[in-house]
Each structure stands twice: as structure tokens, then as C-alpha cells.
């Protein structure tokens, strides 16, 4: 699936950035559109995981993880609609974090760009 993407170099180890991407308790700290997120079971986030995300306007929606490459990338659908992708790639002096939105959602790119900045701040504070 083609996506519109935003990228950011982060001066932190890829595993630090990845830990923020898969920690549902951290999602509201970096996701401008996320107020709360929870999984339907106690297993860690992975392929096929399901749960609910409460949006910034208080709407609770079901989600499912549709692709998952441990330590590298994951994508999801929200309310049955393909949503964003998240990818971490090692670089010599840190990593490159990318997030993508479906082609029909270009208005969401500024939200993803804000998330990248927030993750950068959280990850570099953990160094």
C-alpha cells in the first residue's frame, strides 16, 4: 500500500525509539490524536494484536495490528480502516523514524510530524 510519509533523524538508539512506539502507555505522550490506548489481552504488541484507542476528542475506536516486524516497523487499522505505519531504521548516529498515512489522508501528515518531534524529545531524554 502506498503511503505519504514523514521522516525524522533521532539521535538515540533504535531500540529506545522502538520501545516508545510499542508502549501503549507512551502513545498519549507522543501521539497528538491519542488520549488513551489499551490491548484486549496482556500480550505485548504484535501482529494480530487488538485493542482500543481513545482519540483526542474522546471517541473510543477498535484497532488491529496488521503488520509487525519486531524492532523495525508496525502498521494498524483503526475501526477497520488502514491507518498509519511506523518504522525505525538504524543510522550511524542514531536512527530514522518514519510514519506514514494513507494516500487519502494527507491532512494527517502534520499530526505525524508532531508525533516525530515528541518521540525525538522523549527518546533523547532517555539517553
Coordinates of C-alpha atoms in Angstrom, one line a residue:
X1 CA 0.0 0.0 0.0
X2 CA 1.4 3.4 -1.0
X3 CA 1.6 5.9 1.8
X4 CA 2.5 9.5 2.3
X5 CA 5.4 9.6 4.8
X6 CA 7.2 11.9 7.2
X7 CA 10.7 11.2 8.5
X8 CA 13.0 12.4 11.3
X9 CA 16.5 11.6 12.3
X10 CA 16.7 10.9 16.0
X11 CA 19.9 11.0 18.0
X12 CA 19.0 7.9 20.0
X13 CA 19.5 4.2 19.7
X14 CA 16.8 2.5 17.6
X15 CA 15.7 0.3 20.5
X16 CA 14.9 3.3 22.6
X17 CA 12.7 4.8 19.8
X18 CA 11.1 1.3 19.2
X19 CA 10.2 1.0 22.9
X20 CA 8.2 4.2 22.7
X21 CA 6.4 3.0 19.5
X22 CA 5.2 -0.2 21.1
X23 CA 4.5 1.1 24.6
X24 CA 0.7 1.9 24.7
X25 CA 1.2 3.9 27.8
X26 CA 3.5 6.2 25.9
X27 CA 1.2 6.7 22.9
X28 CA -0.6 9.7 24.5
X29 CA 2.7 11.3 25.3
X30 CA 3.8 11.3 21.6
X31 CA 0.5 10.9 19.7
X32 CA -1.4 14.2 19.4
X33 CA -4.6 12.3 18.4
X34 CA -4.3 9.7 21.2
X35 CA -5.8 10.2 24.6
X36 CA -5.5 6.5 25.8
X37 CA -4.8 3.1 24.3
X38 CA -5.2 -0.5 25.6
X39 CA -4.8 -4.0 24.3
X40 CA -7.6 -6.6 24.6
X41 CA -5.1 -9.0 26.2
X42 CA -2.0 -8.9 28.3
X43 CA 0.4 -9.9 25.5
X44 CA 2.9 -7.4 24.1
X45 CA 2.0 -5.5 21.0
X46 CA 2.5 -7.7 17.9
X47 CA 1.0 -8.9 14.7
X48 CA -2.7 -9.5 15.2
X49 CA -2.9 -7.6 18.5
X50 CA -6.3 -5.9 19.0
X51 CA -7.4 -3.2 21.4
X52 CA -9.0 0.2 21.6
X53 CA -7.7 3.7 21.2
X54 CA -9.4 6.8 22.6
X55 CA -9.0 9.7 20.4
X56 CA -8.2 13.3 21.5
X57 CA -11.9 14.1 21.1
X58 CA -12.9 11.1 23.4
X59 CA -14.1 8.7 20.8
X60 CA -13.0 5.0 21.5
X61 CA -12.2 3.0 18.4
X62 CA -11.1 -0.6 18.0
X63 CA -7.7 -1.2 16.4
X64 CA -5.8 -4.2 15.0
X65 CA -2.1 -4.5 14.3
X66 CA -1.9 -5.5 10.6
X67 CA 1.8 -5.9 10.1
X68 CA 4.7 -6.2 12.6
X69 CA 8.4 -6.5 12.2
X70 CA 9.9 -6.6 15.7
X71 CA 12.2 -3.8 16.4
X72 CA 11.6 -2.2 13.0
X73 CA 8.0 -1.5 11.9
X74 CA 4.3 -1.9 12.5
X75 CA 1.1 -0.8 10.9
X76 CA -2.5 -0.8 12.1
X77 CA -6.1 -0.4 11.1
X78 CA -8.4 1.7 13.2
X79 CA -12.1 0.9 13.1
X80 CA -11.4 -1.4 10.2
X81 CA -9.7 1.3 8.1
X82 CA -6.0 1.1 7.2
X83 CA -4.3 3.8 9.3
X84 CA -0.7 4.8 10.0
X85 CA 2.6 3.0 9.6
X86 CA 5.6 3.4 12.0
X87 CA 9.2 2.4 11.1
X88 CA 12.6 2.7 12.8
X89 CA 15.8 2.3 10.8
X90 CA 19.3 2.4 12.3
X91 CA 21.7 5.1 11.2
X92 CA 25.3 5.7 12.0
X93 CA 24.5 8.3 14.7
X94 CA 21.0 7.2 15.9
X95 CA 18.0 6.2 13.8
X96 CA 15.5 7.4 11.3
X97 CA 11.9 7.3 12.4
X98 CA 9.2 7.3 9.7
X99 CA 5.5 7.4 9.9
X100 CA 3.1 7.1 7.0
X101 CA -0.5 7.9 6.3
X102 CA -2.8 6.5 3.6
X103 CA -2.9 8.5 0.3
X104 CA -6.4 9.6 1.1
X105 CA -5.3 11.2 4.4
X106 CA -2.7 13.9 3.6
X107 CA -4.2 16.2 6.2
X108 CA -2.9 13.8 8.9
X109 CA 0.8 14.4 7.9
X110 CA 1.2 17.4 10.3
X111 CA -0.1 15.2 13.2
X112 CA 2.5 12.6 12.3
X113 CA 5.2 15.3 12.0
X114 CA 4.3 16.5 15.5
X115 CA 4.5 12.9 16.8
X116 CA 8.0 12.6 15.4
X117 CA 9.1 15.7 17.3
X118 CA 7.6 14.4 20.5
X119 CA 9.2 11.0 20.1
X120 CA 12.5 12.7 19.5
X121 CA 12.2 14.6 22.8
X122 CA 11.2 11.5 24.7
X123 CA 13.9 9.3 23.2
X124 CA 16.8 11.8 23.6
X125 CA 15.8 12.4 27.3
X126 CA 16.3 8.6 27.9
X127 CA 19.8 8.6 26.6

